[in-house]
Amino acid sequence: MKQIIVTTHEELRELFHESIQKFKEGLEAEPQHQAPSDPIFTMDEATAYLKLSKSTLYGYTSKSIIPHFKQGKRVLFRKSHLDHWLDLKQRGNTTTP
């Protein structure tokens, strides 16, 4: 047989408040998400990292010579992809003007 519990509005409010507090404490105890181990560079960051002019880098992206992706209108680069591209370039496996 199920038990019926009668409670006041204030008691119910207090129980709800305690439950929310415990939930918040549980969230705070969870480890925070760490930054990705593969940074994403903006156009300016990529030009500084690669030591290329902005116009050269734009040219490489428009000709799909260098790995990149777009987020809206922004052109972005993954550091690991740039490193791999540099390795290939050093070995002579890429076509750059």
JSON list of C-alpha atoms in Angstrom, two decimals:
[
{"chain": "A", "resi": 1, "resn": "MET", "atom": "CA", "xyz": [0.00, 0.00, 0.00]},
{"chain": "A", "resi": 2, "resn": "LYS", "atom": "CA", "xyz": [1.32, 3.44, -0.95]},
{"chain": "A", "resi": 3, "resn": "GLN", "atom": "CA", "xyz": [1.84, 5.98, 1.75]},
{"chain": "A", "resi": 4, "resn": "ILE", "atom": "CA", "xyz": [0.41, 9.47, 1.35]},
{"chain": "A", "resi": 5, "resn": "ILE", "atom": "CA", "xyz": [2.48, 12.25, 2.84]},
{"chain": "A", "resi": 6, "resn": "VAL", "atom": "CA", "xyz": [0.86, 15.55, 3.68]},
{"chain": "A", "resi": 7, "resn": "THR", "atom": "CA", "xyz": [3.16, 18.56, 3.77]},
{"chain": "A", "resi": 8, "resn": "THR", "atom": "CA", "xyz": [2.82, 22.28, 3.97]},
{"chain": "A", "resi": 9, "resn": "HIS", "atom": "CA", "xyz": [3.75, 24.67, 1.21]},
{"chain": "A", "resi": 10, "resn": "GLU", "atom": "CA", "xyz": [6.78, 25.85, 3.22]},
{"chain": "A", "resi": 11, "resn": "GLU", "atom": "CA", "xyz": [8.00, 22.29, 3.85]},
{"chain": "A", "resi": 12, "resn": "LEU", "atom": "CA", "xyz": [7.66, 21.48, 0.17]},
{"chain": "A", "resi": 13, "resn": "ARG", "atom": "CA", "xyz": [9.55, 24.64, -0.74]},
{"chain": "A", "resi": 14, "resn": "GLU", "atom": "CA", "xyz": [12.35, 23.74, 1.71]},
{"chain": "A", "resi": 15, "resn": "LEU", "atom": "CA", "xyz": [12.63, 20.18, 0.32]},
{"chain": "A", "resi": 16, "resn": "PHE", "atom": "CA", "xyz": [12.80, 21.57, -3.21]},
{"chain": "A", "resi": 17, "resn": "HIS", "atom": "CA", "xyz": [15.45, 24.11, -2.17]},
{"chain": "A", "resi": 18, "resn": "GLU", "atom": "CA", "xyz": [17.56, 21.37, -0.52]},
{"chain": "A", "resi": 19, "resn": "SER", "atom": "CA", "xyz": [17.32, 19.21, -3.64]},
{"chain": "A", "resi": 20, "resn": "ILE", "atom": "CA", "xyz": [18.46, 22.08, -5.86]},
{"chain": "A", "resi": 21, "resn": "GLN", "atom": "CA", "xyz": [21.38, 22.82, -3.52]},
{"chain": "A", "resi": 22, "resn": "LYS", "atom": "CA", "xyz": [22.52, 19.17, -3.60]},
{"chain": "A", "resi": 23, "resn": "PHE", "atom": "CA", "xyz": [22.25, 19.17, -7.38]},
{"chain": "A", "resi": 24, "resn": "LYS", "atom": "CA", "xyz": [24.36, 22.36, -7.62]},
{"chain": "A", "resi": 25, "resn": "GLU", "atom": "CA", "xyz": [26.98, 20.91, -5.27]},
{"chain": "A", "resi": 26, "resn": "GLY", "atom": "CA", "xyz": [27.17, 17.81, -7.44]},
{"chain": "A", "resi": 27, "resn": "LEU", "atom": "CA", "xyz": [27.73, 19.92, -10.54]},
{"chain": "A", "resi": 28, "resn": "GLU", "atom": "CA", "xyz": [30.47, 21.92, -8.85]},
{"chain": "A", "resi": 29, "resn": "ALA", "atom": "CA", "xyz": [32.21, 18.73, -7.73]},
{"chain": "A", "resi": 30, "resn": "GLU", "atom": "CA", "xyz": [32.43, 17.43, -11.32]},
{"chain": "A", "resi": 31, "resn": "PRO", "atom": "CA", "xyz": [35.71, 18.21, -13.08]},
{"chain": "A", "resi": 32, "resn": "GLN", "atom": "CA", "xyz": [35.46, 21.17, -15.41]},
{"chain": "A", "resi": 33, "resn": "HIS", "atom": "CA", "xyz": [35.92, 20.63, -19.12]},
{"chain": "A", "resi": 34, "resn": "GLN", "atom": "CA", "xyz": [39.48, 21.31, -20.12]},
{"chain": "A", "resi": 35, "resn": "ALA", "atom": "CA", "xyz": [40.49, 23.36, -23.11]},
{"chain": "A", "resi": 36, "resn": "PRO", "atom": "CA", "xyz": [40.94, 21.27, -26.23]},
{"chain": "A", "resi": 37, "resn": "SER", "atom": "CA", "xyz": [44.43, 19.91, -26.67]},
{"chain": "A", "resi": 38, "resn": "ASP", "atom": "CA", "xyz": [44.32, 20.98, -30.32]},
{"chain": "A", "resi": 39, "resn": "PRO", "atom": "CA", "xyz": [44.03, 24.78, -30.36]},
{"chain": "A", "resi": 40, "resn": "ILE", "atom": "CA", "xyz": [42.10, 26.53, -33.09]},
{"chain": "A", "resi": 41, "resn": "PHE", "atom": "CA", "xyz": [43.78, 29.57, -34.64]},
{"chain": "A", "resi": 42, "resn": "THR", "atom": "CA", "xyz": [42.16, 32.62, -36.16]},
{"chain": "A", "resi": 43, "resn": "MET", "atom": "CA", "xyz": [43.59, 34.09, -39.35]},
{"chain": "A", "resi": 44, "resn": "ASP", "atom": "CA", "xyz": [45.80, 36.49, -37.36]},
{"chain": "A", "resi": 45, "resn": "GLU", "atom": "CA", "xyz": [47.05, 33.73, -35.06]},
{"chain": "A", "resi": 46, "resn": "ALA", "atom": "CA", "xyz": [47.79, 31.45, -38.01]},
{"chain": "A", "resi": 47, "resn": "THR", "atom": "CA", "xyz": [49.75, 34.16, -39.84]},
{"chain": "A", "resi": 48, "resn": "ALA", "atom": "CA", "xyz": [51.86, 34.73, -36.73]},
{"chain": "A", "resi": 49, "resn": "TYR", "atom": "CA", "xyz": [52.35, 30.97, -36.18]},
{"chain": "A", "resi": 50, "resn": "LEU", "atom": "CA", "xyz": [53.28, 30.25, -39.80]},
{"chain": "A", "resi": 51, "resn": "LYS", "atom": "CA", "xyz": [55.15, 33.53, -40.32]},
{"chain": "A", "resi": 52, "resn": "LEU", "atom": "CA", "xyz": [53.16, 34.25, -43.48]},
{"chain": "A", "resi": 53, "resn": "SER", "atom": "CA", "xyz": [51.47, 37.43, -44.61]},
{"chain": "A", "resi": 54, "resn": "LYS", "atom": "CA", "xyz": [47.72, 37.61, -44.36]},
{"chain": "A", "resi": 55, "resn": "SER", "atom": "CA", "xyz": [47.35, 37.91, -48.13]},
{"chain": "A", "resi": 56, "resn": "THR", "atom": "CA", "xyz": [49.49, 34.80, -48.68]},
{"chain": "A", "resi": 57, "resn": "LEU", "atom": "CA", "xyz": [47.45, 32.83, -46.17]},
{"chain": "A", "resi": 58, "resn": "TYR", "atom": "CA", "xyz": [44.18, 34.00, -47.75]},
{"chain": "A", "resi": 59, "resn": "GLY", "atom": "CA", "xyz": [45.53, 32.90, -51.12]},
{"chain": "A", "resi": 60, "resn": "TYR", "atom": "CA", "xyz": [46.43, 29.47, -49.76]},
{"chain": "A", "resi": 61, "resn": "THR", "atom": "CA", "xyz": [42.94, 29.05, -48.28]},
{"chain": "A", "resi": 62, "resn": "SER", "atom": "CA", "xyz": [41.16, 30.16, -51.45]},
{"chain": "A", "resi": 63, "resn": "LYS", "atom": "CA", "xyz": [43.19, 27.64, -53.47]},
{"chain": "A", "resi": 64, "resn": "SER", "atom": "CA", "xyz": [42.75, 24.95, -50.78]},
{"chain": "A", "resi": 65, "resn": "ILE", "atom": "CA", "xyz": [46.52, 24.67, -50.41]},
{"chain": "A", "resi": 66, "resn": "ILE", "atom": "CA", "xyz": [46.39, 24.83, -46.62]},
{"chain": "A", "resi": 67, "resn": "PRO", "atom": "CA", "xyz": [43.94, 22.98, -44.33]},
{"chain": "A", "resi": 68, "resn": "HIS", "atom": "CA", "xyz": [41.28, 25.26, -42.88]},
{"chain": "A", "resi": 69, "resn": "PHE", "atom": "CA", "xyz": [37.59, 25.44, -42.08]},
{"chain": "A", "resi": 70, "resn": "LYS", "atom": "CA", "xyz": [35.00, 28.15, -41.81]},
{"chain": "A", "resi": 71, "resn": "GLN", "atom": "CA", "xyz": [32.76, 29.06, -38.94]},
{"chain": "A", "resi": 72, "resn": "GLY", "atom": "CA", "xyz": [30.33, 31.51, -40.42]},
{"chain": "A", "resi": 73, "resn": "LYS", "atom": "CA", "xyz": [32.51, 33.99, -42.28]},
{"chain": "A", "resi": 74, "resn": "ARG", "atom": "CA", "xyz": [35.58, 33.33, -40.15]},
{"chain": "A", "resi": 75, "resn": "VAL", "atom": "CA", "xyz": [38.43, 31.23, -41.52]},
{"chain": "A", "resi": 76, "resn": "LEU", "atom": "CA", "xyz": [39.93, 29.01, -38.80]},
{"chain": "A", "resi": 77, "resn": "PHE", "atom": "CA", "xyz": [42.83, 26.58, -38.57]},
{"chain": "A", "resi": 78, "resn": "ARG", "atom": "CA", "xyz": [43.58, 23.63, -36.29]},
{"chain": "A", "resi": 79, "resn": "LYS", "atom": "CA", "xyz": [47.13, 23.73, -34.98]},
{"chain": "A", "resi": 80, "resn": "SER", "atom": "CA", "xyz": [47.63, 20.00, -35.54]},
{"chain": "A", "resi": 81, "resn": "HIS", "atom": "CA", "xyz": [46.57, 20.35, -39.20]},
{"chain": "A", "resi": 82, "resn": "LEU", "atom": "CA", "xyz": [48.96, 23.27, -39.69]},
{"chain": "A", "resi": 83, "resn": "ASP", "atom": "CA", "xyz": [51.79, 21.27, -38.11]},
{"chain": "A", "resi": 84, "resn": "HIS", "atom": "CA", "xyz": [51.08, 18.34, -40.41]},
{"chain": "A", "resi": 85, "resn": "TRP", "atom": "CA", "xyz": [50.93, 20.67, -43.42]},
{"chain": "A", "resi": 86, "resn": "LEU", "atom": "CA", "xyz": [54.31, 22.17, -42.42]},
{"chain": "A", "resi": 87, "resn": "ASP", "atom": "CA", "xyz": [55.81, 18.68, -42.13]},
{"chain": "A", "resi": 88, "resn": "LEU", "atom": "CA", "xyz": [54.58, 17.76, -45.59]},
{"chain": "A", "resi": 89, "resn": "LYS", "atom": "CA", "xyz": [55.83, 21.06, -46.99]},
{"chain": "A", "resi": 90, "resn": "GLN", "atom": "CA", "xyz": [59.29, 20.44, -45.55]},
{"chain": "A", "resi": 91, "resn": "ARG", "atom": "CA", "xyz": [59.36, 17.04, -47.24]},
{"chain": "A", "resi": 92, "resn": "GLY", "atom": "CA", "xyz": [58.26, 18.57, -50.53]},
{"chain": "A", "resi": 93, "resn": "ASN", "atom": "CA", "xyz": [54.86, 16.86, -50.58]},
{"chain": "A", "resi": 94, "resn": "THR", "atom": "CA", "xyz": [52.72, 19.97, -51.01]},
{"chain": "A", "resi": 95, "resn": "THR", "atom": "CA", "xyz": [52.27, 22.31, -53.88]},
{"chain": "A", "resi": 96, "resn": "THR", "atom": "CA", "xyz": [52.84, 25.89, -52.82]},
{"chain": "A", "resi": 97, "resn": "PRO", "atom": "CA", "xyz": [53.48, 28.67, -55.28]}
]
